Amino acid sequence: MKFQGKNVLITGGASGIGQATALRVAEEGAFVLVCDKNREKGEAVRDEIKERRGKAEFLEVDTTDERSVKESIAFIVNEQGSLDVLFNNAGVGGQEKKLHELSEEEWDRVVDTNLKGVFYGIKHAVPTMMNQEKGAIINTSSVLGFKGKKRSGPYNASKGGVVTLTKNAALEYGRYGIRVNAVAPGVIDTPIVDTWREDERKWKIISQANALGRLGQPHEVAEAVLFLASDQASFITGETLMVDGGGLTF
Ligand SMILES: NC(=O)c1ccc[n+]([C@@H]2O[C@H](COP(=O)([O-])OP(=O)(O)OC[C@H]3O[C@@H](n4cnc5c(N)ncnc54)[C@H](O)[C@@H]3O)[C@@H](O)[C@H]2O)c1
């Protein structure tokens, strides 16, 4: 049990990649604080972990609200005594629009969730991790942090921002024993890509456009997150690990 005694906070833990990571890390012995704005689904993940004899709690958190993020970190530190791993994973897709068609609100919704939320997480986690002189932070970027996609301006910008924010935080806090890395998933079978599934022909092309020729599964991203969070990755920081079935090399 690689994460026995470790305390792990996961945002966007109610669904998809966050849910898969919560289940896996709990299986490895961690206490997991499942944070999400979706209470119903988040409580279901907590209950599933408990049914499997794991340790978990759920907290309703909106990562675009700094106070909410701060309170979630205070909660796990007060209840459990430490914060060993933070997975800044909550994210949203965007309206499929060109930049000149986008309202400021539409831009802000995506960038505030996908990038500012990561900043809030790091900001409020590092004081505790600096005191502990250790900690691992993993952020969720995307292949779309590395390449452009039409009608995805705010998503492209937010996920590219996560890659360089990860490098910045790795530099700032490495001397305190804190490692900061990211994962960049390709197309993964979660509700966030549901709008793409509507056009069957297009979906077939999108979901197979990688070296392996298939859609990724949430547990395959979870394994990469667990690796980066573990002591096996003790000399890895500032990195973004592609988990895209060779999508970028395609
Ligand atoms: N699925 C993919 O193909 C794919 C590809 C690349 C990157 N990603 C990224 O992976 C991460 C997880 O997405 P997923 O695919 O598991 O999708 P998902 O929709 O299954 O899960 C996202 C979760 O984040 C939560 N969330 C959204 N906004 C929030 C907020 N402001 N506060 C708290 N929780 C919030 C949602 O309620 C949901 O439970 C996201 O950052 C996404 O951008 C996904």
GROMACS .gro file of C-alpha atoms and ligand atoms in nm:
model
  294
    1MET     CA    1   0.000   0.000   0.000
    2LYS     CA    2   0.205   0.286  -0.141
    3PHE     CA    3   0.000   0.569   0.013
    4GLN     CA    4  -0.063   0.428   0.361
    5GLY     CA    5  -0.085   0.716   0.610
    6LYS     CA    6  -0.086   0.983   0.337
    7ASN     CA    7  -0.349   1.255   0.314
    8VAL     CA    8  -0.460   1.343  -0.037
    9LEU     CA    9  -0.689   1.622  -0.157
   10ILE     CA   10  -0.843   1.589  -0.504
   11THR     CA   11  -1.042   1.862  -0.677
   12GLY     CA   12  -1.290   1.752  -0.942
   13GLY     CA   13  -1.293   1.426  -0.748
   14ALA     CA   14  -1.660   1.352  -0.818
   15SER     CA   15  -1.618   1.237  -1.177
   16GLY     CA   16  -1.388   1.109  -1.449
   17ILE     CA   17  -1.014   1.139  -1.388
   18GLY     CA   18  -1.050   1.278  -1.034
   19GLN     CA   19  -1.289   0.999  -0.937
   20ALA     CA   20  -1.059   0.729  -1.077
   21THR     CA   21  -0.763   0.880  -0.892
   22ALA     CA   22  -0.958   0.902  -0.566
   23LEU     CA   23  -1.052   0.532  -0.588
   24ARG     CA   24  -0.697   0.419  -0.675
   25VAL     CA   25  -0.515   0.625  -0.412
   26ALA     CA   26  -0.764   0.513  -0.145
   27GLU     CA   27  -0.699   0.154  -0.251
   28GLU     CA   28  -0.330   0.227  -0.181
   29GLY     CA   29  -0.413   0.326   0.177
   30ALA     CA   30  -0.452   0.706   0.158
   31PHE     CA   31  -0.715   0.920   0.324
   32VAL     CA   32  -0.883   1.110   0.039
   33LEU     CA   33  -1.067   1.438   0.061
   34VAL     CA   34  -1.292   1.438  -0.245
   35CYS     CA   35  -1.360   1.802  -0.337
   36ASP     CA   36  -1.608   1.901  -0.605
   37LYS     CA   37  -1.891   2.144  -0.670
   38ASN     CA   38  -2.115   1.846  -0.750
   39ARG     CA   39  -2.228   1.726  -0.407
   40GLU     CA   40  -2.436   1.428  -0.520
   41LYS     CA   41  -2.163   1.271  -0.731
   42GLY     CA   42  -1.890   1.360  -0.481
   43GLU     CA   43  -2.076   1.193  -0.195
   44ALA     CA   44  -2.124   0.886  -0.413
   45VAL     CA   45  -1.745   0.864  -0.467
   46ARG     CA   46  -1.686   0.901  -0.093
   47ASP     CA   47  -1.940   0.626  -0.023
   48GLU     CA   48  -1.785   0.394  -0.281
   49ILE     CA   49  -1.442   0.437  -0.121
   50LYS     CA   50  -1.587   0.365   0.223
   51GLU     CA   51  -1.772   0.057   0.093
   52ARG     CA   52  -1.434  -0.071  -0.025
   53ARG     CA   53  -1.301  -0.014   0.329
   54GLY     CA   54  -1.108   0.297   0.228
   55LYS     CA   55  -1.085   0.632   0.407
   56ALA     CA   56  -1.252   0.935   0.252
   57GLU     CA   57  -1.459   1.247   0.311
   58PHE     CA   58  -1.640   1.475   0.072
   59LEU     CA   59  -1.636   1.854   0.076
   60GLU     CA   60  -1.835   2.080  -0.154
   61VAL     CA   61  -1.574   2.310  -0.307
   62ASP     CA   62  -1.583   2.562  -0.589
   63THR     CA   63  -1.224   2.602  -0.709
   64THR     CA   64  -1.302   2.941  -0.863
   65ASP     CA   65  -1.369   3.070  -0.510
   66GLU     CA   66  -1.046   3.130  -0.318
   67ARG     CA   67  -1.213   3.104   0.023
   68SER     CA   68  -1.363   2.768  -0.066
   69VAL     CA   69  -1.024   2.630  -0.173
   70LYS     CA   70  -0.855   2.771   0.139
   71GLU     CA   71  -1.119   2.610   0.362
   72SER     CA   72  -1.076   2.270   0.194
   73ILE     CA   73  -0.703   2.272   0.266
   74ALA     CA   74  -0.758   2.387   0.624
   75PHE     CA   75  -1.014   2.106   0.663
   76ILE     CA   76  -0.777   1.824   0.566
   77VAL     CA   77  -0.488   1.968   0.770
   78ASN     CA   78  -0.705   2.016   1.081
   79GLU     CA   79  -0.879   1.678   1.053
   80GLN     CA   80  -0.586   1.465   0.938
   81GLY     CA   81  -0.279   1.657   1.053
   82SER     CA   82  -0.107   1.691   0.713
   83LEU     CA   83  -0.150   1.744   0.341
   84ASP     CA   84   0.080   1.509   0.152
   85VAL     CA   85  -0.065   1.524  -0.200
   86LEU     CA   86  -0.275   1.788  -0.374
   87PHE     CA   87  -0.429   1.699  -0.710
   88ASN     CA   88  -0.551   2.022  -0.874
   89ASN     CA   89  -0.774   1.855  -1.129
   90ALA     CA   90  -1.113   2.031  -1.148
   91GLY     CA   91  -1.175   2.163  -1.495
   92VAL     CA   92  -1.436   2.256  -1.751
   93GLY     CA   93  -1.446   2.254  -2.129
   94GLY     CA   94  -1.564   2.566  -2.303
   95GLN     CA   95  -1.816   2.694  -2.550
   96GLU     CA   96  -1.703   2.597  -2.901
   97LYS     CA   97  -1.657   2.952  -3.026
   98LYS     CA   98  -1.397   3.164  -3.201
   99LEU     CA   99  -1.226   3.429  -2.985
  100HIS     CA  100  -1.422   3.720  -3.137
  101GLU     CA  101  -1.750   3.543  -3.052
  102LEU     CA  102  -1.663   3.486  -2.684
  103SER     CA  103  -1.796   3.697  -2.399
  104GLU     CA  104  -1.572   3.789  -2.108
  105GLU     CA  105  -1.790   3.568  -1.884
  106GLU     CA  106  -1.733   3.265  -2.109
  107TRP     CA  107  -1.357   3.328  -2.110
  108ASP     CA  108  -1.349   3.376  -1.732
  109ARG     CA  109  -1.551   3.061  -1.656
  110VAL     CA  110  -1.293   2.841  -1.827
  111VAL     CA  111  -0.975   3.023  -1.729
  112ASP     CA  112  -1.088   3.078  -1.368
  113THR     CA  113  -1.168   2.709  -1.324
  114ASN     CA  114  -0.878   2.552  -1.513
  115LEU     CA  115  -0.596   2.794  -1.425
  116LYS     CA  116  -0.688   3.029  -1.141
  117GLY     CA  117  -0.822   2.732  -0.943
  118VAL     CA  118  -0.479   2.569  -0.973
  119PHE     CA  119  -0.315   2.890  -0.847
  120TYR     CA  120  -0.551   2.895  -0.545
  121GLY     CA  121  -0.472   2.532  -0.469
  122ILE     CA  122  -0.095   2.584  -0.481
  123LYS     CA  123  -0.116   2.913  -0.288
  124HIS     CA  124  -0.299   2.761   0.006
  125ALA     CA  125  -0.126   2.422   0.009
  126VAL     CA  126   0.237   2.533   0.009
  127PRO     CA  127   0.251   2.696   0.354
  128THR     CA  128   0.155   2.361   0.512
  129MET     CA  129   0.385   2.166   0.280
  130MET     CA  130   0.676   2.405   0.353
  131ASN     CA  131   0.628   2.342   0.726
  132GLN     CA  132   0.623   1.969   0.662
  133GLU     CA  133   0.930   2.008   0.434
  134LYS     CA  134   0.760   1.776   0.187
  135GLY     CA  135   0.463   1.746  -0.040
  136ALA     CA  136   0.359   1.661  -0.394
  137ILE     CA  137   0.133   1.870  -0.612
  138ILE     CA  138  -0.005   1.743  -0.941
  139ASN     CA  139  -0.199   1.968  -1.177
  140THR     CA  140  -0.415   1.864  -1.471
  141SER     CA  141  -0.316   2.019  -1.801
  142SER     CA  142  -0.409   1.867  -2.139
  143VAL     CA  143  -0.264   1.795  -2.482
  144LEU     CA  144  -0.445   2.119  -2.559
  145GLY     CA  145  -0.189   2.292  -2.338
  146PHE     CA  146   0.064   2.205  -2.610
  147LYS     CA  147  -0.125   2.242  -2.935
  148GLY     CA  148  -0.396   2.470  -3.064
  149LYS     CA  149  -0.751   2.361  -3.134
  150LYS     CA  150  -1.005   2.573  -3.319
  151ARG     CA  151  -1.285   2.718  -3.104
  152SER     CA  152  -1.099   2.633  -2.783
  153GLY     CA  153  -0.919   2.959  -2.704
  154PRO     CA  154  -0.977   2.981  -2.328
  155TYR     CA  155  -0.921   2.606  -2.284
  156ASN     CA  156  -0.595   2.622  -2.485
  157ALA     CA  157  -0.478   2.924  -2.286
  158SER     CA  158  -0.572   2.781  -1.947
  159LYS     CA  159  -0.408   2.442  -2.006
  160GLY     CA  160  -0.091   2.599  -2.152
  161GLY     CA  161  -0.084   2.819  -1.843
  162VAL     CA  162  -0.097   2.512  -1.620
  163VAL     CA  163   0.221   2.377  -1.786
  164THR     CA  164   0.427   2.688  -1.713
  165LEU     CA  165   0.267   2.753  -1.372
  166THR     CA  166   0.376   2.400  -1.283
  167LYS     CA  167   0.736   2.485  -1.377
  168ASN     CA  168   0.718   2.812  -1.182
  169ALA     CA  169   0.587   2.644  -0.867
  170ALA     CA  170   0.843   2.363  -0.898
  171LEU     CA  171   1.121   2.625  -0.898
  172GLU     CA  172   0.972   2.832  -0.616
  173TYR     CA  173   0.918   2.543  -0.376
  174GLY     CA  174   1.168   2.271  -0.472
  175ARG     CA  175   1.407   2.376  -0.194
  176TYR     CA  176   1.128   2.313   0.057
  177GLY     CA  177   1.096   1.950  -0.051
  178ILE     CA  178   0.782   2.015  -0.254
  179ARG     CA  179   0.753   1.861  -0.601
  180VAL     CA  180   0.510   2.008  -0.852
  181ASN     CA  181   0.420   1.820  -1.170
  182ALA     CA  182   0.132   1.794  -1.415
  183VAL     CA  183  -0.041   1.538  -1.632
  184ALA     CA  184  -0.156   1.618  -1.984
  185PRO     CA  185  -0.433   1.378  -2.083
  186GLY     CA  186  -0.537   1.319  -2.443
  187VAL     CA  187  -0.897   1.228  -2.517
  188ILE     CA  188  -1.024   1.038  -2.213
  189ASP     CA  189  -1.360   0.867  -2.170
  190THR     CA  190  -1.527   1.107  -1.922
  191PRO     CA  191  -1.838   1.332  -1.923
  192ILE     CA  192  -1.630   1.638  -2.018
  193VAL     CA  193  -1.608   1.514  -2.380
  194ASP     CA  194  -1.981   1.427  -2.405
  195THR     CA  195  -2.054   1.713  -2.649
  196TRP     CA  196  -1.795   1.567  -2.890
  197ARG     CA  197  -1.975   1.231  -2.892
  198GLU     CA  198  -2.286   1.377  -3.056
  199ASP     CA  199  -2.138   1.359  -3.407
  200GLU     CA  200  -2.057   0.988  -3.439
  201ARG     CA  201  -1.828   1.021  -3.742
  202LYS     CA  202  -1.627   1.307  -3.587
  203TRP     CA  203  -1.608   1.129  -3.251
  204LYS     CA  204  -1.457   0.821  -3.413
  205ILE     CA  205  -1.183   1.034  -3.567
  206ILE     CA  206  -1.116   1.238  -3.250
  207SER     CA  207  -1.115   0.942  -3.012
  208GLN     CA  208  -0.878   0.737  -3.230
  209ALA     CA  209  -0.635   1.014  -3.327
  210ASN     CA  210  -0.334   0.880  -3.137
  211ALA     CA  211  -0.062   0.620  -3.180
  212LEU     CA  212  -0.263   0.352  -2.997
  213GLY     CA  213  -0.576   0.426  -3.201
  214ARG     CA  214  -0.817   0.427  -2.910
  215LEU     CA  215  -0.981   0.636  -2.641
  216GLY     CA  216  -0.805   0.668  -2.305
  217GLN     CA  217  -0.968   0.557  -1.980
  218PRO     CA  218  -0.973   0.763  -1.657
  219HIS     CA  219  -0.784   0.495  -1.462
  220GLU     CA  220  -0.495   0.525  -1.709
  221VAL     CA  221  -0.451   0.890  -1.613
  222ALA     CA  222  -0.495   0.801  -1.245
  223GLU     CA  223  -0.194   0.567  -1.264
  224ALA     CA  224   0.024   0.851  -1.395
  225VAL     CA  225  -0.098   1.078  -1.114
  226LEU     CA  226  -0.019   0.814  -0.853
  227PHE     CA  227   0.330   0.772  -0.997
  228LEU     CA  228   0.402   1.148  -0.985
  229ALA     CA  229   0.261   1.166  -0.631
  230SER     CA  230   0.469   0.872  -0.509
  231ASP     CA  231   0.825   0.848  -0.379
  232GLN     CA  232   0.912   0.666  -0.702
  233ALA     CA  233   0.905   1.010  -0.865
  234SER     CA  234   1.126   1.164  -0.594
  235PHE     CA  235   1.360   1.337  -0.846
  236ILE     CA  236   1.091   1.453  -1.087
  237THR     CA  237   0.957   1.806  -1.062
  238GLY     CA  238   0.836   2.077  -1.302
  239GLU     CA  239   0.739   1.809  -1.554
  240THR     CA  240   0.419   1.758  -1.747
  241LEU     CA  241   0.363   1.393  -1.827
  242MET     CA  242   0.168   1.328  -2.147
  243VAL     CA  243  -0.099   1.062  -2.096
  244ASP     CA  244  -0.238   1.069  -2.447
  245GLY     CA  245  -0.173   0.734  -2.613
  246GLY     CA  246   0.081   0.910  -2.832
  247GLY     CA  247  -0.170   1.174  -2.939
  248LEU     CA  248   0.086   1.453  -2.970
  249THR     CA  249   0.323   1.235  -3.170
  250PHE     CA  250   0.043   1.125  -3.403
  251LIG     N1  251  -1.146   1.387  -2.049
  251LIG     C1  252  -1.058   1.440  -2.132
  251LIG     O1  253  -1.054   1.407  -2.253
  251LIG     C2  254  -0.956   1.539  -2.081
  251LIG     C3  255  -0.846   1.569  -2.163
  251LIG     C4  256  -0.751   1.658  -2.117
  251LIG     C5  257  -0.766   1.719  -1.994
  251LIG     N2  258  -0.875   1.689  -1.917
  251LIG     C6  259  -0.885   1.757  -1.788
  251LIG     O2  260  -0.901   1.661  -1.686
  251LIG     C7  261  -0.963   1.723  -1.572
  251LIG     C8  262  -1.075   1.633  -1.523
  251LIG     O3  263  -1.174   1.627  -1.623
  251LIG     P1  264  -1.257   1.494  -1.656
  251LIG     O4  265  -1.223   1.455  -1.794
  251LIG     O5  266  -1.242   1.398  -1.545
  251LIG     O6  267  -1.404   1.557  -1.662
  251LIG     P2  268  -1.532   1.541  -1.567
  251LIG     O7  269  -1.630   1.637  -1.619
  251LIG     O8  270  -1.567   1.398  -1.558
  251LIG     O9  271  -1.478   1.587  -1.424
  251LIG     C9  272  -1.455   1.722  -1.391
  251LIG    C10  273  -1.502   1.745  -1.249
  251LIG    O10  274  -1.463   1.878  -1.211
  251LIG    C11  275  -1.571   1.933  -1.138
  251LIG     N3  276  -1.564   2.079  -1.143
  251LIG    C12  277  -1.577   2.160  -1.251
  251LIG     N4  278  -1.566   2.287  -1.214
  251LIG    C13  279  -1.543   2.289  -1.081
  251LIG    C14  280  -1.522   2.392  -0.985
  251LIG     N5  281  -1.523   2.521  -1.019
  251LIG     N6  282  -1.503   2.357  -0.856
  251LIG    C15  283  -1.503   2.226  -0.820
  251LIG     N7  284  -1.522   2.126  -0.905
  251LIG    C16  285  -1.542   2.156  -1.034
  251LIG    C17  286  -1.696   1.878  -1.205
  251LIG    O11  287  -1.810   1.888  -1.121
  251LIG    C18  288  -1.654   1.735  -1.234
  251LIG    O12  289  -1.687   1.650  -1.127
  251LIG    C19  290  -1.008   1.860  -1.620
  251LIG    O13  291  -0.915   1.958  -1.576
  251LIG    C20  292  -1.004   1.849  -1.771
  251LIG    O14  293  -0.985   1.973  -1.835
  251LIG    C21  294  -0.970   1.600  -1.958
   0.00000   0.00000   0.00000
